[in-house]
Amino acid sequence: MIRLIPAELSLEFERDGSGDEIFLREFNAITLNEEDPLGAWVKRAKARGDTKDSDQVLLTLLIELHRKFDELNERFSGVTKQRVKLSAKANIDSINFEHIHTSQDAFDKDDIYYARLVLPIFPKRTLPIYLEALDARTCKIIRMHEDDEGDWNAYVTARERIMIRQKKAQE
């Protein structure tokens, strides 16, 4: 039995039985480097040690403000990041480090799916993932970007802590 932690997320997905090139291109494009050039620049600056004398909280907030400005600029100019249209949506009701579970039947057992979900962390992140259906509601995460794994694991851990606190409060 798989131990799952309650979490409410939205998932967009589509069957990818033949390894469709369009899904793989988007999967590779949605990285911190290509999705967020400013974040990639700061990451390189941190690696070089150029930010060691900076206030990290202030730097993070300034970067997020710049991202919001870019987002508003895209909306006003009508130019938005094009994403692959995915045909299906589902609500995730529970997760763990390697699995997701939806609140309704959404998958065909043993099929492979390309999916996107928005991780509600700061800063907000879109995670492209590949899933393998274990049953109509449960999927195993079979592919995720290395950079995204850390954020996913931190989110799962945070949800688990919330669940533990809630159980203790009920006792």
Short mmCIF file of C-alpha atoms in Angstrom, two decimals:
data_model
loop_
_atom_site.label_atom_id
_atom_site.label_comp_id
_atom_site.label_asym_id
_atom_site.label_seq_id
_atom_site.Cartn_x
_atom_site.Cartn_y
_atom_site.Cartn_z
CA MET A 1 0.00 0.00 0.00
CA ILE A 2 1.21 3.49 -0.87
CA ARG A 3 1.23 6.02 1.99
CA LEU A 4 -0.15 9.33 0.73
CA ILE A 5 -0.32 12.80 2.23
CA PRO A 6 -3.32 15.10 1.69
CA ALA A 7 -2.63 17.92 -0.78
CA GLU A 8 -4.85 19.92 -3.10
CA LEU A 9 -3.27 20.60 -6.48
CA SER A 10 -4.50 20.87 -10.06
CA LEU A 11 -3.06 18.70 -12.78
CA GLU A 12 -3.21 19.10 -16.56
CA PHE A 13 -2.19 16.02 -18.53
CA GLU A 14 -2.40 14.03 -21.73
CA ARG A 15 -1.60 10.44 -22.69
CA ASP A 16 1.86 10.13 -24.23
CA GLY A 17 2.12 6.50 -25.22
CA SER A 18 4.46 7.09 -28.14
CA GLY A 19 6.88 9.58 -26.55
CA ASP A 20 5.54 12.57 -28.48
CA GLU A 21 8.28 15.05 -29.43
CA ILE A 22 6.12 18.09 -28.64
CA PHE A 23 5.75 17.01 -25.00
CA LEU A 24 9.47 16.33 -24.67
CA ARG A 25 10.31 19.75 -26.13
CA GLU A 26 8.05 21.48 -23.62
CA PHE A 27 9.36 19.31 -20.77
CA ASN A 28 12.91 20.38 -21.63
CA ALA A 29 11.88 24.04 -22.11
CA ILE A 30 10.20 24.38 -18.73
CA THR A 31 13.31 24.57 -16.64
CA LEU A 32 14.43 27.31 -14.33
CA ASN A 33 16.99 28.39 -16.92
CA GLU A 34 14.67 28.78 -19.89
CA GLU A 35 11.48 29.56 -17.99
CA ASP A 36 13.17 32.16 -15.80
CA PRO A 37 16.34 33.78 -17.23
CA LEU A 38 16.63 36.13 -14.24
CA GLY A 39 16.53 33.23 -11.78
CA ALA A 40 19.15 31.38 -13.83
CA TRP A 41 21.38 34.46 -13.83
CA VAL A 42 21.11 34.81 -10.05
CA LYS A 43 21.82 31.09 -9.62
CA ARG A 44 25.02 31.46 -11.67
CA ALA A 45 25.97 34.58 -9.66
CA LYS A 46 25.46 32.64 -6.41
CA ALA A 47 27.62 29.79 -7.73
CA ARG A 48 30.42 32.28 -8.50
CA GLY A 49 30.07 33.77 -5.01
CA ASP A 50 28.99 37.17 -6.35
CA THR A 51 26.00 37.35 -3.98
CA LYS A 52 27.71 36.40 -0.70
CA ASP A 53 27.54 39.99 0.57
CA SER A 54 23.88 40.41 -0.47
CA ASP A 55 20.81 40.12 1.72
CA GLN A 56 19.34 36.87 0.35
CA VAL A 57 15.77 37.61 1.44
CA LEU A 58 15.84 41.05 -0.15
CA LEU A 59 17.42 39.60 -3.31
CA THR A 60 14.70 36.93 -3.55
CA LEU A 61 11.94 39.50 -3.10
CA LEU A 62 13.49 41.78 -5.71
CA ILE A 63 13.70 38.90 -8.19
CA GLU A 64 10.06 37.98 -7.56
CA LEU A 65 9.03 41.61 -8.07
CA HIS A 66 10.88 41.58 -11.40
CA ARG A 67 9.07 38.36 -12.39
CA LYS A 68 5.70 39.96 -11.58
CA PHE A 69 6.64 42.97 -13.69
CA ASP A 70 7.54 40.65 -16.60
CA GLU A 71 4.23 38.80 -16.15
CA LEU A 72 2.23 42.05 -16.23
CA ASN A 73 4.19 43.22 -19.27
CA GLU A 74 3.31 39.96 -21.07
CA ARG A 75 -0.38 40.41 -20.27
CA PHE A 76 -0.48 44.03 -21.45
CA SER A 77 1.47 43.30 -24.63
CA GLY A 78 -0.61 40.20 -25.40
CA VAL A 79 2.52 38.08 -25.72
CA THR A 80 2.34 35.05 -23.45
CA LYS A 81 4.43 31.92 -23.08
CA GLN A 82 2.93 29.28 -25.31
CA ARG A 83 2.27 25.96 -23.66
CA VAL A 84 1.18 22.71 -25.24
CA LYS A 85 -2.58 22.34 -24.91
CA LEU A 86 -3.21 19.35 -22.69
CA SER A 87 -6.59 17.69 -23.09
CA ALA A 88 -7.37 16.54 -19.55
CA LYS A 89 -7.51 18.01 -16.06
CA ALA A 90 -7.82 16.43 -12.63
CA ASN A 91 -7.69 17.48 -9.02
CA ILE A 92 -4.92 15.91 -6.99
CA ASP A 93 -6.07 15.04 -3.48
CA SER A 94 -2.94 13.36 -2.11
CA ILE A 95 0.75 12.95 -2.90
CA ASN A 96 4.03 11.53 -1.73
CA PHE A 97 7.59 11.78 -2.99
CA GLU A 98 6.95 9.43 -5.94
CA HIS A 99 3.17 9.32 -6.44
CA ILE A 100 0.09 11.44 -7.01
CA HIS A 101 -3.53 10.45 -6.40
CA THR A 102 -6.54 12.17 -7.96
CA SER A 103 -10.01 12.63 -6.52
CA GLN A 104 -11.66 11.14 -9.62
CA ASP A 105 -10.86 8.40 -12.15
CA ALA A 106 -8.59 10.00 -14.72
CA PHE A 107 -6.03 7.46 -15.96
CA ASP A 108 -5.78 4.15 -17.78
CA LYS A 109 -3.60 1.61 -15.99
CA ASP A 110 -0.02 1.28 -17.33
CA ASP A 111 -0.34 4.26 -19.69
CA ILE A 112 2.29 7.02 -19.71
CA TYR A 113 1.18 10.65 -19.35
CA TYR A 114 2.83 14.02 -19.79
CA ALA A 115 1.57 16.47 -17.16
CA ARG A 116 2.01 19.91 -15.65
CA LEU A 117 1.18 21.11 -12.19
CA VAL A 118 1.68 24.43 -10.46
CA LEU A 119 3.51 24.06 -7.19
CA PRO A 120 2.19 26.61 -4.67
CA ILE A 121 5.54 27.66 -3.24
CA PHE A 122 7.43 30.94 -3.33
CA PRO A 123 8.17 31.66 -6.07
CA LYS A 124 5.33 29.79 -7.79
CA ARG A 125 6.63 27.04 -10.10
CA THR A 126 5.23 25.07 -13.01
CA LEU A 127 6.47 21.49 -12.87
CA PRO A 128 6.44 19.35 -16.02
CA ILE A 129 6.37 15.65 -15.16
CA TYR A 130 5.87 12.27 -16.75
CA LEU A 131 3.57 9.82 -15.00
CA GLU A 132 2.83 6.12 -15.24
CA ALA A 133 -0.71 5.14 -14.24
CA LEU A 134 -0.85 2.45 -11.56
CA ASP A 135 -4.65 2.51 -11.58
CA ALA A 136 -7.45 4.93 -12.54
CA ARG A 137 -6.52 7.41 -9.79
CA THR A 138 -2.89 6.75 -8.85
CA CYS A 139 0.24 7.54 -10.86
CA LYS A 140 3.93 7.11 -10.24
CA ILE A 141 6.17 10.05 -11.15
CA ILE A 142 8.67 8.58 -13.60
CA ARG A 143 10.42 11.74 -14.79
CA MET A 144 10.98 15.17 -13.28
CA HIS A 145 13.72 17.78 -13.70
CA GLU A 146 16.47 17.52 -11.12
CA ASP A 147 15.94 21.15 -10.07
CA ASP A 148 12.22 20.47 -9.59
CA GLU A 149 12.81 17.39 -7.43
CA GLY A 150 14.17 19.48 -4.57
CA ASP A 151 11.16 21.79 -4.60
CA TRP A 152 8.75 18.85 -4.93
CA ASN A 153 10.38 17.02 -2.02
CA ALA A 154 10.29 20.17 0.13
CA TYR A 155 6.60 20.64 -0.69
CA VAL A 156 5.76 17.01 0.16
CA THR A 157 7.70 17.33 3.42
CA ALA A 158 5.84 20.54 4.31
CA ARG A 159 2.47 18.87 3.61
CA GLU A 160 3.51 15.91 5.76
CA ARG A 161 4.38 18.24 8.65
CA ILE A 162 0.97 19.90 8.35
CA MET A 163 -0.72 16.48 8.42
CA ILE A 164 1.24 15.47 11.54
CA ARG A 165 0.33 18.72 13.31
CA GLN A 166 -3.34 18.22 12.46
CA LYS A 167 -3.31 14.66 13.80
CA LYS A 168 -1.64 15.80 17.03
CA ALA A 169 -4.23 18.56 17.45
CA GLN A 170 -7.03 15.99 17.11
CA GLU A 171 -5.60 13.76 19.87
#
